[in-house]
mmCIF file of C-alpha atoms and ligand atoms in Angstrom:
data_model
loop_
_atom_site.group_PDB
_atom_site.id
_atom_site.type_symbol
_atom_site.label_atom_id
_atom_site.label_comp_id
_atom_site.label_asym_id
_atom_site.label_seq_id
_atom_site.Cartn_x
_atom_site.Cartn_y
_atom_site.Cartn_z
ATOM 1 C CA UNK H 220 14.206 7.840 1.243
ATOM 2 C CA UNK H 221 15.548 8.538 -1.588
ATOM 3 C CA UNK H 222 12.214 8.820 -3.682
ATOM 4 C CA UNK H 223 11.025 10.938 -0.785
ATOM 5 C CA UNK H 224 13.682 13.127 -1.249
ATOM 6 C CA UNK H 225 13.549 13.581 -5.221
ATOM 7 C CA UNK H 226 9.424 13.687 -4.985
ATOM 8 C CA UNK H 227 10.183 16.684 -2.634
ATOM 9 C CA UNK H 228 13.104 18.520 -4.984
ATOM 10 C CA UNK H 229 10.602 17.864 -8.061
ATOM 11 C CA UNK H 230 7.784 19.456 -6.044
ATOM 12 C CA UNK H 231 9.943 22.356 -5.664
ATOM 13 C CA UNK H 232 10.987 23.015 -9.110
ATOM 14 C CA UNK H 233 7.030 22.575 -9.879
ATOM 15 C CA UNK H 234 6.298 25.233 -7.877
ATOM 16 C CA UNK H 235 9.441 27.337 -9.238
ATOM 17 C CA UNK H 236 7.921 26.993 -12.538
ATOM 18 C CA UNK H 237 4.737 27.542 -11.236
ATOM 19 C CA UNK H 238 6.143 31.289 -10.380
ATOM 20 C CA UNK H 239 7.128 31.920 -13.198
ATOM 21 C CA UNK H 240 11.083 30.815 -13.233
ATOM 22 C CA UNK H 241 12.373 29.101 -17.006
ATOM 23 C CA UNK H 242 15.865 28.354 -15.395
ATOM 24 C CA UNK H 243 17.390 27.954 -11.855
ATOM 25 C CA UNK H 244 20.748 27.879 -10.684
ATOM 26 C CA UNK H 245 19.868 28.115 -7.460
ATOM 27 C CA UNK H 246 19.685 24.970 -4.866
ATOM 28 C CA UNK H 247 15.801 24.916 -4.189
ATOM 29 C CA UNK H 248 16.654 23.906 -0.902
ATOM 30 C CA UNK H 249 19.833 22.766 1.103
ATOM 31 C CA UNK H 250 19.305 18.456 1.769
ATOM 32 C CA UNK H 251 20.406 18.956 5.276
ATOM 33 C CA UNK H 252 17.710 21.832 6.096
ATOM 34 C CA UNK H 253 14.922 19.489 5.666
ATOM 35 C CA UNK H 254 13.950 16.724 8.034
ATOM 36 C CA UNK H 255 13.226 13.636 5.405
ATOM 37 C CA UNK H 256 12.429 11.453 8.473
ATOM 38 C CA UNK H 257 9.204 10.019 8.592
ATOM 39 C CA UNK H 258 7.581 10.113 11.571
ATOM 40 C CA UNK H 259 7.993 6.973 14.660
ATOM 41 C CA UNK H 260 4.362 6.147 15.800
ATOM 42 C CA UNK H 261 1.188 5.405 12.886
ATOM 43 C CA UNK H 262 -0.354 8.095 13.885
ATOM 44 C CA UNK H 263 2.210 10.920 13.007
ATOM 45 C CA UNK H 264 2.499 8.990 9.561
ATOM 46 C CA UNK H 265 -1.116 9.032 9.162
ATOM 47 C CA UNK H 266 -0.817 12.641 9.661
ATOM 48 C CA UNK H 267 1.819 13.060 7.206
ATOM 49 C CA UNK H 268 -0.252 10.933 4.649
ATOM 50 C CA UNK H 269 -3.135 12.815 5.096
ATOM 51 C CA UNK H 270 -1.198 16.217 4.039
ATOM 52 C CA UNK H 271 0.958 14.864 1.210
ATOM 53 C CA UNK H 272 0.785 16.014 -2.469
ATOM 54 C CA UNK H 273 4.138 14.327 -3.452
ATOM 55 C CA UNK H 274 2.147 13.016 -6.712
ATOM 56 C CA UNK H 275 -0.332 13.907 -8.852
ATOM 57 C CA UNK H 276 -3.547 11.822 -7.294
ATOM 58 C CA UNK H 277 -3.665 14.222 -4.437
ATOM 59 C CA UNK H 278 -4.966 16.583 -6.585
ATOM 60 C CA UNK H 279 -7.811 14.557 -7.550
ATOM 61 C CA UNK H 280 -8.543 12.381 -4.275
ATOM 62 C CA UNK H 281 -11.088 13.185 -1.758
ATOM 63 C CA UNK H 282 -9.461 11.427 1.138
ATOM 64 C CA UNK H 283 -6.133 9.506 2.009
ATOM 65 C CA UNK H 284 -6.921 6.114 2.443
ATOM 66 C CA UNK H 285 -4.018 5.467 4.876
ATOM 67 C CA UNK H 286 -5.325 2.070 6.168
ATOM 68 C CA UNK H 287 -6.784 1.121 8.960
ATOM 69 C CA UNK H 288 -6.618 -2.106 11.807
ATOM 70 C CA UNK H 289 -4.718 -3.215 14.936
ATOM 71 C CA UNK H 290 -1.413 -1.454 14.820
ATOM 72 C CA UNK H 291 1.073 -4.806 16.106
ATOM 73 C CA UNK H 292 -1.704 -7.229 13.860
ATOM 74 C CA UNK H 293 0.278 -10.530 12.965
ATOM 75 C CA UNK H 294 -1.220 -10.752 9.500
ATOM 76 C CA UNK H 295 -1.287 -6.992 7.301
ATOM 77 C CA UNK H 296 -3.011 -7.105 3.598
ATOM 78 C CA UNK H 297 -2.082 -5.263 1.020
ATOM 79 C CA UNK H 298 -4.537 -4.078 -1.825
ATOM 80 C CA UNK H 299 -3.441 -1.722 -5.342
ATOM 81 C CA UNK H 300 -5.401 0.838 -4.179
ATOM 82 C CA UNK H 301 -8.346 3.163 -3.090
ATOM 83 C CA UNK H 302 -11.238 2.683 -5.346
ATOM 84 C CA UNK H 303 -14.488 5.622 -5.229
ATOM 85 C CA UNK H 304 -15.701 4.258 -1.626
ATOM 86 C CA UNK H 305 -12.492 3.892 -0.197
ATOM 87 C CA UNK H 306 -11.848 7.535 -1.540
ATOM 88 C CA UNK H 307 -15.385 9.111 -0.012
ATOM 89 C CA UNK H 308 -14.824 7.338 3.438
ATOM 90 C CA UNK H 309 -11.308 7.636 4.301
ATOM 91 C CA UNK H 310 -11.140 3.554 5.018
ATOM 92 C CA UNK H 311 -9.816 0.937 2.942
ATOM 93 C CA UNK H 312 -11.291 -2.166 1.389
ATOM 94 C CA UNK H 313 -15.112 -1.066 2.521
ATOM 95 C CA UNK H 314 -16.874 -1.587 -1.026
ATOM 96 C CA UNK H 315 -18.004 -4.608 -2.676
ATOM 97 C CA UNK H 316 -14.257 -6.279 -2.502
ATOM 98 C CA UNK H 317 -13.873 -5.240 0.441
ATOM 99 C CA UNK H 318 -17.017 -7.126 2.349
ATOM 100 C CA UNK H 319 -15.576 -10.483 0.212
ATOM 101 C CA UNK H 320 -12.207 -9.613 2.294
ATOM 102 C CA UNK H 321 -13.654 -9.187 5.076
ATOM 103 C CA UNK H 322 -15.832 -12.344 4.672
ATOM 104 C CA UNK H 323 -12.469 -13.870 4.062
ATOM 105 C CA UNK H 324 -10.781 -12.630 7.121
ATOM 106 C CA UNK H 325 -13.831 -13.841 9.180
ATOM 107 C CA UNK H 326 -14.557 -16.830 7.666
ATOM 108 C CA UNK H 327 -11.318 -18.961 6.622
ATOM 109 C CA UNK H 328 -9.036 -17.528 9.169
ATOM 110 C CA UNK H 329 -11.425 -17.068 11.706
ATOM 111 C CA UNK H 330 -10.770 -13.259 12.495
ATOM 112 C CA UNK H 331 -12.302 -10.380 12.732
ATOM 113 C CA UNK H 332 -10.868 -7.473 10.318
ATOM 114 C CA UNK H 333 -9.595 -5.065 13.548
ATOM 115 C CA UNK H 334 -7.224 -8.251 14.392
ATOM 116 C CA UNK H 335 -5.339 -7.298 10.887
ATOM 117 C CA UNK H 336 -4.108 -4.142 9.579
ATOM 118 C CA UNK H 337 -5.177 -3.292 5.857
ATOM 119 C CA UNK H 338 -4.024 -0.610 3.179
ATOM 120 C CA UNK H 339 -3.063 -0.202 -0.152
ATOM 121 C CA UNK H 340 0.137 0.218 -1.971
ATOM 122 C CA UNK H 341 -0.807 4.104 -2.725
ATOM 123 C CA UNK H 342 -3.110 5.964 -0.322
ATOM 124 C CA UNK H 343 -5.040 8.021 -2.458
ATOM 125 C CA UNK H 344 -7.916 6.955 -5.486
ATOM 126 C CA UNK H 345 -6.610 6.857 -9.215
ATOM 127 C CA UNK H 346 -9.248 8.570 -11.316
ATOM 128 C CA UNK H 347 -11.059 6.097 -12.885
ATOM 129 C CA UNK H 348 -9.900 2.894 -10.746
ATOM 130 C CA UNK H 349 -6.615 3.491 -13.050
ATOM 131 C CA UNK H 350 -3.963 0.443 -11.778
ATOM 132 C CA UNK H 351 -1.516 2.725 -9.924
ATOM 133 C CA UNK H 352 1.744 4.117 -12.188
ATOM 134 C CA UNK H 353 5.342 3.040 -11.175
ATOM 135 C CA UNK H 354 6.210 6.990 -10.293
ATOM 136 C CA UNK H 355 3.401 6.771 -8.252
ATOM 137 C CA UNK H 356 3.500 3.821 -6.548
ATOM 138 C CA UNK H 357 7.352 4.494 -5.709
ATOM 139 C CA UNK H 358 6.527 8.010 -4.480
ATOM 140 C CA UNK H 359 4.121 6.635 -2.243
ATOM 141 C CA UNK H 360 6.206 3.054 -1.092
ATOM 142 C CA UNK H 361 8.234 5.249 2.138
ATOM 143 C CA UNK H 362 4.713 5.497 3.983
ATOM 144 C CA UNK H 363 4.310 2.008 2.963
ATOM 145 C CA UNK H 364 7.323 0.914 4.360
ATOM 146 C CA UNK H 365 7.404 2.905 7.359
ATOM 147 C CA UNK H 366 4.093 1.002 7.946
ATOM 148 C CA UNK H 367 5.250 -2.295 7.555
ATOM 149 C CA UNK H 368 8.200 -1.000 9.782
ATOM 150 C CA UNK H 369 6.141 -0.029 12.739
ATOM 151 C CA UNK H 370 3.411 -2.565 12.311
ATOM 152 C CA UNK H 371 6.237 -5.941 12.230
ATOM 153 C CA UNK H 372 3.350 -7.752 10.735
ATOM 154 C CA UNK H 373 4.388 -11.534 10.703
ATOM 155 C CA UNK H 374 3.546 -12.235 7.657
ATOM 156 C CA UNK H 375 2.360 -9.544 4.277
ATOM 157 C CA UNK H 376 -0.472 -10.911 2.007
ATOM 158 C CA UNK H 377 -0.724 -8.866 -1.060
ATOM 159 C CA UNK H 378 -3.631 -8.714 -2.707
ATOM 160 C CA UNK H 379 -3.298 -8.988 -6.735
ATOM 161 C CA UNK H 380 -0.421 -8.712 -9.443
ATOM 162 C CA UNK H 381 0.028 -5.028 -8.617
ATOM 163 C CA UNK H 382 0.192 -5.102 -4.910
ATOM 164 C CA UNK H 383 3.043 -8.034 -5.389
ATOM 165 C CA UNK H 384 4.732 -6.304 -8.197
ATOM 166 C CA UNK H 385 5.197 -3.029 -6.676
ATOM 167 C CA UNK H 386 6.191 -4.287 -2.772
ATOM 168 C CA UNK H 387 9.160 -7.092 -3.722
ATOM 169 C CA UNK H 388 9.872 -5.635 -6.896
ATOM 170 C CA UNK H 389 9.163 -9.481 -8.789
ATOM 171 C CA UNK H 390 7.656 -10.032 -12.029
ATOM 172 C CA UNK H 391 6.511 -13.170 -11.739
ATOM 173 C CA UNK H 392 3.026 -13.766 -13.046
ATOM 174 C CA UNK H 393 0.253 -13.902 -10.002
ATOM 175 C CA UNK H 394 -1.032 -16.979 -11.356
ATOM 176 C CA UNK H 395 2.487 -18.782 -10.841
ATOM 177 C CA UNK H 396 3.310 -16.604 -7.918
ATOM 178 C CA UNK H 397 0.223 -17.242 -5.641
ATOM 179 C CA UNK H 398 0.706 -18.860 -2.577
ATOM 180 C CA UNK H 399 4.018 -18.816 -2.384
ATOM 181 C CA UNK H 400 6.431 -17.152 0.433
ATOM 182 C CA UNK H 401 9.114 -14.564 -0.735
ATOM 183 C CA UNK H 402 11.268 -13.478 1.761
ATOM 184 C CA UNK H 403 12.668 -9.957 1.853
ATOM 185 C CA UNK H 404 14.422 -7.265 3.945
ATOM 186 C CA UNK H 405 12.964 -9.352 7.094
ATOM 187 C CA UNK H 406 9.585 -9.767 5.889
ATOM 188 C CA UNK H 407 7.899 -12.351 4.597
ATOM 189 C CA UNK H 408 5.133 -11.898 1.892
ATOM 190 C CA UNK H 409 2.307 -14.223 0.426
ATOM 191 C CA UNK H 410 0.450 -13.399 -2.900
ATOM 192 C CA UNK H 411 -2.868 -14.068 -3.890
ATOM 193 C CA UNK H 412 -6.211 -12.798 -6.264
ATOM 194 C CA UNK H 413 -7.300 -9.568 -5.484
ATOM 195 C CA UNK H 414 -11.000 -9.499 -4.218
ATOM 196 C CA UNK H 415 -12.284 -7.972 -6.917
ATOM 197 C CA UNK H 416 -10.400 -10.621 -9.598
ATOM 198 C CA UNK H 417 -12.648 -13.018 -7.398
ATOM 199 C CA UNK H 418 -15.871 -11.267 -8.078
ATOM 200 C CA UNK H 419 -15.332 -11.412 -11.646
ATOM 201 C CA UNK H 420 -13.777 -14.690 -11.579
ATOM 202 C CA UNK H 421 -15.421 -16.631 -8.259
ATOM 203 C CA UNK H 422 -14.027 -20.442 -9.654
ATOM 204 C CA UNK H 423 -10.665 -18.531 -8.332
ATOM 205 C CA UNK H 424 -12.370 -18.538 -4.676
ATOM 206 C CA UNK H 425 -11.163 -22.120 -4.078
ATOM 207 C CA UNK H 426 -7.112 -21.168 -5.115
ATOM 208 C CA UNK H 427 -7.303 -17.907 -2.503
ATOM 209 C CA UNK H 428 -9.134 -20.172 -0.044
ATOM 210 C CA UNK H 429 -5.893 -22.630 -0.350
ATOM 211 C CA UNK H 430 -3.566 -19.816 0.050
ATOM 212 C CA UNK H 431 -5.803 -18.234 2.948
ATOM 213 C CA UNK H 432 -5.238 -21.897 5.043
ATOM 214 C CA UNK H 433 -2.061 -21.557 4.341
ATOM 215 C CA UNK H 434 -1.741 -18.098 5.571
ATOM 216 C CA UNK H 435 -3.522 -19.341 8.675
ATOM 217 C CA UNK H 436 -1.121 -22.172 9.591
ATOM 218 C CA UNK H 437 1.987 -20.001 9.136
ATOM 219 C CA UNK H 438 0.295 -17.389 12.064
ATOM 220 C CA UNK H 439 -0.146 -20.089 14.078
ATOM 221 C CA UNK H 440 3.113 -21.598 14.091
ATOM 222 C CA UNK H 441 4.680 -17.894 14.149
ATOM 223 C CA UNK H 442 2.823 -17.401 17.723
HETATM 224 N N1 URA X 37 -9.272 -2.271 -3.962
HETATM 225 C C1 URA X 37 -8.065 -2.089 -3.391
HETATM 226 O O1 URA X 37 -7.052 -2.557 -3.912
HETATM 227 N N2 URA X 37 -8.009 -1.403 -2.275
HETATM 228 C C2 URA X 37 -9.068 -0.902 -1.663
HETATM 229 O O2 URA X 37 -8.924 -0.277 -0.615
HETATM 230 C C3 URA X 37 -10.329 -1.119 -2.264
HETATM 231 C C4 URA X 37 -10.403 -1.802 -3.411
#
């Protein structure tokens, strides 16, 4: 909350500044006046995603990629972020890496993608497929949390070094990291190659194939 909160005061002085003002002494707005609360039911937060300009890549997106599955799924996968598809339809993980995760989803663990819930760590499209900043990233983590809050997905697979980084906060190289649990703040996540890595790299298919089992066997002794 408290990124929320600082993203908001910084919009504010923008917008100051905008208007003309070199200095303020003046409190841009009282803390307890605004409702920081993000909003109970995916819907509302889709909403709220959909209108947000906390950061920079609003500016520049042509939709919020909020994410998109069943809203209690078990299993919820989490990519870096919206590349030009994602950004023209409003949907994640619907371009090239996103029919290999798909085929992935249907064909080692035996689902179909509206039994999962998929996003991204930020909802809108870096220009250029940039990797997402840190500011960024953090600015957009409350909807991400709130997500992972109302979804009470059983178990988080994160989808490349950046996804992993930028959810548990660990440093650890993907390479060593994959396929491994890391428990935190009541979830549990499991890393492994992004779907485009795989497309450049497909010998890789067989270690994400090892982690996807996994993955599958964990679900099934969770239910
Ligand atoms: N890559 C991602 O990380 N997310 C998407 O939604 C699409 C491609």
């Amino acid at each position: 909350m408290k990124n929320l909160r600082n993203a908001l005061l910084l919009k504010q002085l923008y917008q100051l500044k905008q208007l003309g003002y070199k200095y303020t002494d003046i409190t841009p707005c009282k803390e307890n006046e605004i409702d920081l609360s993000l909003p109970n039911t995916l819907e509302s937060l889709r909403k709220q995603a959909e209108n947000c300009h906390l950061c920079e890549l609003s500016k520049s997106r042509q939709k919020v990629v909020f994410g998109e599955g069943n809203p209690h799924a078990d299993l919820l996968f989490i990519g870096e972020a919206p590349g030009a598809t994602e950004d023209s339809s409003g949907k994640p993980f619907v371009g090239r890496s996103g029919e290999l995760l798909t085929k992935m989803i249907e064909n080692v663990l035996g689902l179909s993608r509206s039994d999962v819930y998929i996003t991204n760590i930020v909802k809108c499209r870096p220009p250029n497929n940039q990797v997402p900043t840190a500011t960024q990233a953090h600015i957009c983590q409350p909807y991400l949390l709130k997500q992972i809050e109302l979804i009470k997905p059983k178990l988080i697979v994160t989808l490349g070094a950046t996804a992993y980084h930028y959810l548990t906060g660990d440093e650890t190289g993907i390479t060593k990291i994959r396929g491994t649990l890391y428990k935190q703040n009541g979830y549990t996540v499991i890393p492994t190659y992004h779907p485009s890595y795989l497309l450049r790299n497909p010998s890789a298919k067989k270690e994400v194939f090892e982690d996807l089992k996994k993955v599958k066997e964990l679900i099934k002794n969770y239910s």
